[in-house]
Tab-separated table of C-alpha atoms in Angstrom:
chain	number	residue	atom	x	y	z
A	1	UNK	CA	0.000	0.000	0.000
A	2	UNK	CA	1.318	3.443	-0.934
A	3	UNK	CA	2.531	5.416	2.065
A	4	UNK	CA	0.867	8.859	2.282
A	5	UNK	CA	-0.434	11.061	5.045
A	6	UNK	CA	-3.458	9.375	6.592
A	7	UNK	CA	-6.847	10.678	5.488
A	8	UNK	CA	-9.986	11.027	7.631
A	9	UNK	CA	-12.734	8.457	8.076
A	10	UNK	CA	-16.172	10.099	8.028
A	11	UNK	CA	-18.836	8.347	10.127
A	12	UNK	CA	-22.611	8.449	10.174
A	13	UNK	CA	-24.278	10.819	12.693
A	14	UNK	CA	-26.490	7.920	13.803
A	15	UNK	CA	-26.444	6.837	17.437
A	16	UNK	CA	-26.455	3.226	16.219
A	17	UNK	CA	-22.679	2.904	16.474
A	18	UNK	CA	-20.257	0.115	17.255
A	19	UNK	CA	-16.830	0.968	18.689
A	20	UNK	CA	-13.713	0.371	16.658
A	21	UNK	CA	-12.517	-3.158	17.466
A	22	UNK	CA	-9.205	-3.727	19.204
A	23	UNK	CA	-6.567	-5.431	17.048
A	24	UNK	CA	-7.309	-9.162	17.125
A	25	UNK	CA	-4.109	-10.532	15.600
A	26	UNK	CA	-1.344	-9.867	13.096
A	27	UNK	CA	-3.054	-12.444	10.892
A	28	UNK	CA	-6.279	-10.426	10.820
A	29	UNK	CA	-4.435	-7.177	10.152
A	30	UNK	CA	-2.639	-8.794	7.228
A	31	UNK	CA	-5.884	-9.996	5.671
A	32	UNK	CA	-7.488	-6.552	6.075
A	33	UNK	CA	-4.424	-4.957	4.503
A	34	UNK	CA	-4.497	-7.326	1.543
A	35	UNK	CA	-8.161	-6.548	0.875
A	36	UNK	CA	-7.493	-2.799	1.213
A	37	UNK	CA	-4.830	-3.123	-1.479
A	38	UNK	CA	-7.292	-4.908	-3.752
A	39	UNK	CA	-9.908	-2.208	-3.239
A	40	UNK	CA	-7.417	0.581	-3.968
A	41	UNK	CA	-6.281	-1.232	-7.109
A	42	UNK	CA	-9.732	-0.563	-8.589
A	43	UNK	CA	-8.697	3.009	-9.364
A	44	UNK	CA	-8.252	6.556	-8.082
A	45	UNK	CA	-11.834	7.735	-8.650
A	46	UNK	CA	-14.543	7.252	-6.045
A	47	UNK	CA	-15.039	3.630	-5.030
A	48	UNK	CA	-17.995	1.908	-3.372
A	49	UNK	CA	-17.439	-1.181	-1.228
A	50	UNK	CA	-20.287	-3.363	0.054
A	51	UNK	CA	-19.894	-5.754	3.013
A	52	UNK	CA	-22.614	-8.352	3.576
A	53	UNK	CA	-23.146	-11.546	5.562
A	54	UNK	CA	-25.462	-13.045	8.144
A	55	UNK	CA	-26.536	-10.932	11.106
A	56	UNK	CA	-23.704	-10.736	13.671
A	57	UNK	CA	-21.151	-12.017	11.157
A	58	UNK	CA	-18.940	-9.057	12.125
A	59	UNK	CA	-19.716	-6.765	9.182
A	60	UNK	CA	-19.535	-3.437	11.020
A	61	UNK	CA	-16.258	-4.217	12.770
A	62	UNK	CA	-14.787	-5.471	9.503
A	63	UNK	CA	-15.920	-2.278	7.785
A	64	UNK	CA	-14.282	-0.120	10.458
A	65	UNK	CA	-11.012	-2.022	10.139
A	66	UNK	CA	-11.011	-1.847	6.342
A	67	UNK	CA	-11.843	1.865	6.459
A	68	UNK	CA	-8.961	2.614	8.822
A	69	UNK	CA	-6.539	0.674	6.642
A	70	UNK	CA	-7.614	2.441	3.455
A	71	UNK	CA	-7.484	5.846	5.167
A	72	UNK	CA	-3.855	5.139	6.101
A	73	UNK	CA	-3.105	5.134	2.357
A	74	UNK	CA	-4.294	8.734	2.086
A	75	UNK	CA	-7.736	8.084	0.588
A	76	UNK	CA	-10.669	9.692	2.458
A	77	UNK	CA	-13.155	7.058	3.609
A	78	UNK	CA	-16.880	7.324	4.270
A	79	UNK	CA	-18.513	4.731	6.563
A	80	UNK	CA	-22.185	3.872	6.409
A	81	UNK	CA	-24.495	1.061	7.412
A	82	UNK	CA	-27.741	0.049	5.756
A	83	UNK	CA	-29.355	0.005	9.210
A	84	UNK	CA	-29.355	3.814	8.938
A	85	UNK	CA	-31.555	3.543	5.839
A	86	UNK	CA	-34.579	1.664	7.150
A	87	UNK	CA	-38.228	2.564	6.894
A	88	UNK	CA	-39.425	4.449	9.995
A	89	UNK	CA	-40.963	2.512	12.858
A	90	UNK	CA	-43.903	4.920	12.947
A	91	UNK	CA	-45.070	3.349	9.666
A	92	UNK	CA	-44.670	-0.252	10.764
A	93	UNK	CA	-48.458	-0.666	10.942
A	94	UNK	CA	-48.501	-0.275	7.156
A	95	UNK	CA	-46.400	-3.363	6.509
A	96	UNK	CA	-45.125	-6.550	8.127
A	97	UNK	CA	-41.584	-5.979	9.382
A	98	UNK	CA	-41.544	-8.396	12.278
A	99	UNK	CA	-41.701	-11.741	10.478
A	100	UNK	CA	-38.706	-13.076	8.587
A	101	UNK	CA	-40.252	-12.435	5.191
A	102	UNK	CA	-41.611	-9.064	6.254
A	103	UNK	CA	-38.183	-8.001	7.506
A	104	UNK	CA	-36.517	-9.059	4.255
A	105	UNK	CA	-39.055	-7.361	2.003
A	106	UNK	CA	-40.025	-4.263	3.992
A	107	UNK	CA	-37.474	-3.146	6.565
A	108	UNK	CA	-35.060	-1.242	4.316
A	109	UNK	CA	-35.652	1.963	2.365
A	110	UNK	CA	-33.494	1.388	-0.708
A	111	UNK	CA	-34.827	4.492	-2.449
A	112	UNK	CA	-33.518	6.654	0.408
A	113	UNK	CA	-30.161	4.866	0.345
A	114	UNK	CA	-29.851	5.539	-3.374
A	115	UNK	CA	-31.037	9.146	-3.261
A	116	UNK	CA	-29.038	10.275	-0.235
A	117	UNK	CA	-25.897	8.153	-0.395
A	118	UNK	CA	-25.274	5.861	-3.341
A	119	UNK	CA	-26.304	8.091	-6.250
A	120	UNK	CA	-24.335	11.109	-4.986
A	121	UNK	CA	-21.288	8.973	-4.340
A	122	UNK	CA	-21.518	7.440	-7.802
A	123	UNK	CA	-21.910	10.826	-9.514
A	124	UNK	CA	-18.601	12.687	-10.058
A	125	UNK	CA	-20.525	15.973	-10.083
A	126	UNK	CA	-22.051	15.486	-6.611
A	127	UNK	CA	-20.386	17.590	-3.913
A	128	UNK	CA	-21.801	15.871	-0.808
A	129	UNK	CA	-23.797	12.906	0.482
A	130	UNK	CA	-25.765	11.946	3.582
A	131	UNK	CA	-24.491	9.011	5.628
A	132	UNK	CA	-27.774	8.436	7.455
A	133	UNK	CA	-31.457	8.753	6.647
A	134	UNK	CA	-33.211	7.835	9.901
A	135	UNK	CA	-31.449	6.991	13.157
A	136	UNK	CA	-32.642	3.458	13.985
A	137	UNK	CA	-32.562	4.145	17.732
A	138	UNK	CA	-33.900	7.685	18.099
A	139	UNK	CA	-35.855	7.765	14.799
A	140	UNK	CA	-34.422	11.248	14.228
A	141	UNK	CA	-34.067	12.187	10.557
A	142	UNK	CA	-30.495	12.997	9.500
A	143	UNK	CA	-31.071	13.291	5.750
A	144	UNK	CA	-30.137	16.986	5.742
A	145	UNK	CA	-26.766	16.346	7.431
A	146	UNK	CA	-24.366	16.023	4.527
A	147	UNK	CA	-20.623	15.473	4.286
A	148	UNK	CA	-18.499	17.016	1.501
A	149	UNK	CA	-17.188	14.545	-1.055
A	150	UNK	CA	-13.777	14.389	-2.671
A	151	UNK	CA	-12.980	12.904	-6.072
A	152	UNK	CA	-10.937	10.049	-4.567
A	153	UNK	CA	-13.229	9.096	-1.658
A	154	UNK	CA	-13.959	5.466	-0.784
A	155	UNK	CA	-17.377	4.520	0.579
A	156	UNK	CA	-17.634	1.397	2.761
A	157	UNK	CA	-21.179	0.252	3.504
A	158	UNK	CA	-22.047	-2.747	5.678
A	159	UNK	CA	-25.415	-4.371	6.020
A	160	UNK	CA	-27.536	-7.424	5.405
A	161	UNK	CA	-29.030	-7.717	1.910
A	162	UNK	CA	-26.412	-5.312	0.496
A	163	UNK	CA	-26.456	-7.132	-2.843
A	164	UNK	CA	-30.175	-7.127	-3.473
A	165	UNK	CA	-31.061	-6.145	-7.072
A	166	UNK	CA	-32.201	-2.696	-5.911
A	167	UNK	CA	-28.632	-1.622	-5.072
A	168	UNK	CA	-26.294	-4.357	-6.292
A	169	UNK	CA	-25.077	-2.439	-9.352
A	170	UNK	CA	-23.505	0.317	-7.243
A	171	UNK	CA	-20.634	-1.683	-5.770
A	172	UNK	CA	-17.087	-1.667	-7.140
A	173	UNK	CA	-15.972	-4.303	-4.623
A	174	UNK	CA	-18.114	-6.873	-2.812
A	175	UNK	CA	-17.190	-8.694	0.415
A	176	UNK	CA	-19.133	-11.533	2.045
A	177	UNK	CA	-18.353	-12.409	5.671
A	178	UNK	CA	-19.078	-16.092	6.059
A	179	UNK	CA	-20.198	-17.596	9.379
A	180	UNK	CA	-22.359	-20.597	10.201
A	181	UNK	CA	-26.066	-19.834	10.619
A	182	UNK	CA	-26.144	-21.138	14.197
A	183	UNK	CA	-23.094	-19.071	15.127
A	184	UNK	CA	-24.885	-16.035	13.701
A	185	UNK	CA	-27.886	-16.719	15.941
A	186	UNK	CA	-25.732	-17.231	19.044
A	187	UNK	CA	-23.629	-14.124	18.466
A	188	UNK	CA	-26.659	-12.017	17.665
A	189	UNK	CA	-28.571	-13.175	20.733
A	190	UNK	CA	-25.663	-12.233	23.008
A	191	UNK	CA	-25.189	-8.871	21.269
A	192	UNK	CA	-28.859	-7.875	21.379
A	193	UNK	CA	-29.834	-9.186	24.809
A	194	UNK	CA	-29.698	-5.675	26.278
A	195	UNK	CA	-32.640	-4.485	24.187
A	196	UNK	CA	-34.386	-7.753	23.259
A	197	UNK	CA	-34.035	-9.573	26.582
A	198	UNK	CA	-35.147	-13.208	26.594
A	199	UNK	CA	-36.571	-12.808	23.063
A	200	UNK	CA	-33.148	-12.141	21.534
A	201	UNK	CA	-32.504	-15.686	20.320
A	202	UNK	CA	-35.979	-16.171	18.847
A	203	UNK	CA	-35.742	-12.812	17.045
A	204	UNK	CA	-32.507	-13.905	15.417
A	205	UNK	CA	-33.685	-17.411	14.621
A	206	UNK	CA	-37.265	-16.682	13.531
A	207	UNK	CA	-36.859	-13.261	11.934
A	208	UNK	CA	-33.312	-12.510	10.855
A	209	UNK	CA	-32.242	-16.028	9.922
A	210	UNK	CA	-35.481	-16.641	7.996
A	211	UNK	CA	-34.877	-13.365	6.136
A	212	UNK	CA	-31.289	-14.354	5.318
A	213	UNK	CA	-32.373	-17.683	3.894
A	214	UNK	CA	-34.944	-15.963	1.680
A	215	UNK	CA	-32.219	-13.612	0.471
A	216	UNK	CA	-29.829	-16.440	-0.348
A	217	UNK	CA	-32.548	-18.379	-2.153
A	218	UNK	CA	-33.834	-15.450	-4.208
A	219	UNK	CA	-30.653	-13.500	-4.937
A	220	UNK	CA	-27.808	-16.054	-4.589
A	221	UNK	CA	-25.243	-13.275	-4.004
A	222	UNK	CA	-22.133	-15.346	-3.276
A	223	UNK	CA	-21.054	-16.015	-6.898
A	224	UNK	CA	-20.709	-12.254	-7.412
A	225	UNK	CA	-18.337	-11.662	-4.512
A	226	UNK	CA	-14.845	-10.249	-4.963
A	227	UNK	CA	-13.871	-11.719	-1.593
A	228	UNK	CA	-15.445	-14.242	0.757
A	229	UNK	CA	-13.951	-14.197	4.251
A	230	UNK	CA	-14.518	-16.932	6.815
A	231	UNK	CA	-15.016	-14.771	9.916
A	232	UNK	CA	-15.774	-17.593	12.349
A	233	UNK	CA	-12.660	-16.823	14.390
A	234	UNK	CA	-12.000	-13.082	14.638
A	235	UNK	CA	-8.305	-13.670	15.289
A	236	UNK	CA	-7.927	-16.028	12.328
A	237	UNK	CA	-10.151	-14.898	9.462
A	238	UNK	CA	-9.554	-16.772	6.247
A	239	UNK	CA	-9.975	-15.731	2.632
A	240	UNK	CA	-11.828	-18.700	1.187
A	241	UNK	CA	-12.750	-17.387	-2.242
A	242	UNK	CA	-12.274	-14.296	-4.349
A	243	UNK	CA	-12.793	-13.104	-7.901
């Protein structure tokens, strides 16, 4: 990776934030660095990177690590998550969002993600973009909070269903974090116990996992990946397939 002065990483104003993970191992850092090099090899114009995988596969942490590594090369990085582009809870009576199929089909507002974030980032003429539509915790609208864009910026977006047909064409580089379905449920239940309580495991098994299986069956995103990373062991991630 070319050595330049480090550039900033711009984060969403959403309160739905995960802290930057502590370094897990030299092995993990090396894998992140290798993927950063592959992203940067795609060119000096703006680049869009999508990171997908089962719930609790480690997408957000992986995105933070990749962003920090790319920023060290001197390229400004923008971090976003699709969770900041969901339909508002106040409208949940208009659609089913609490079953697995309802979550898959109705939870995300892809039109907002395109209008506020993806289309501006893809357009060389656009001078700014919004990194959040609606805060998933406070339900505050952040669409008017924009961040100036540079010509060489890299956007890293994590989220389930990132390669649905509605937004799949935007990505210059696609990453899938691979974990076993049961591990996804266990990790997610532990992570979300604070807000979901004793329902955490059933939410992950009966809603999120059902939604993921629908996604895999309908879209079959894995053949289009540029990198598939086995993220079962955070300290020993493994590149299992790439384009």
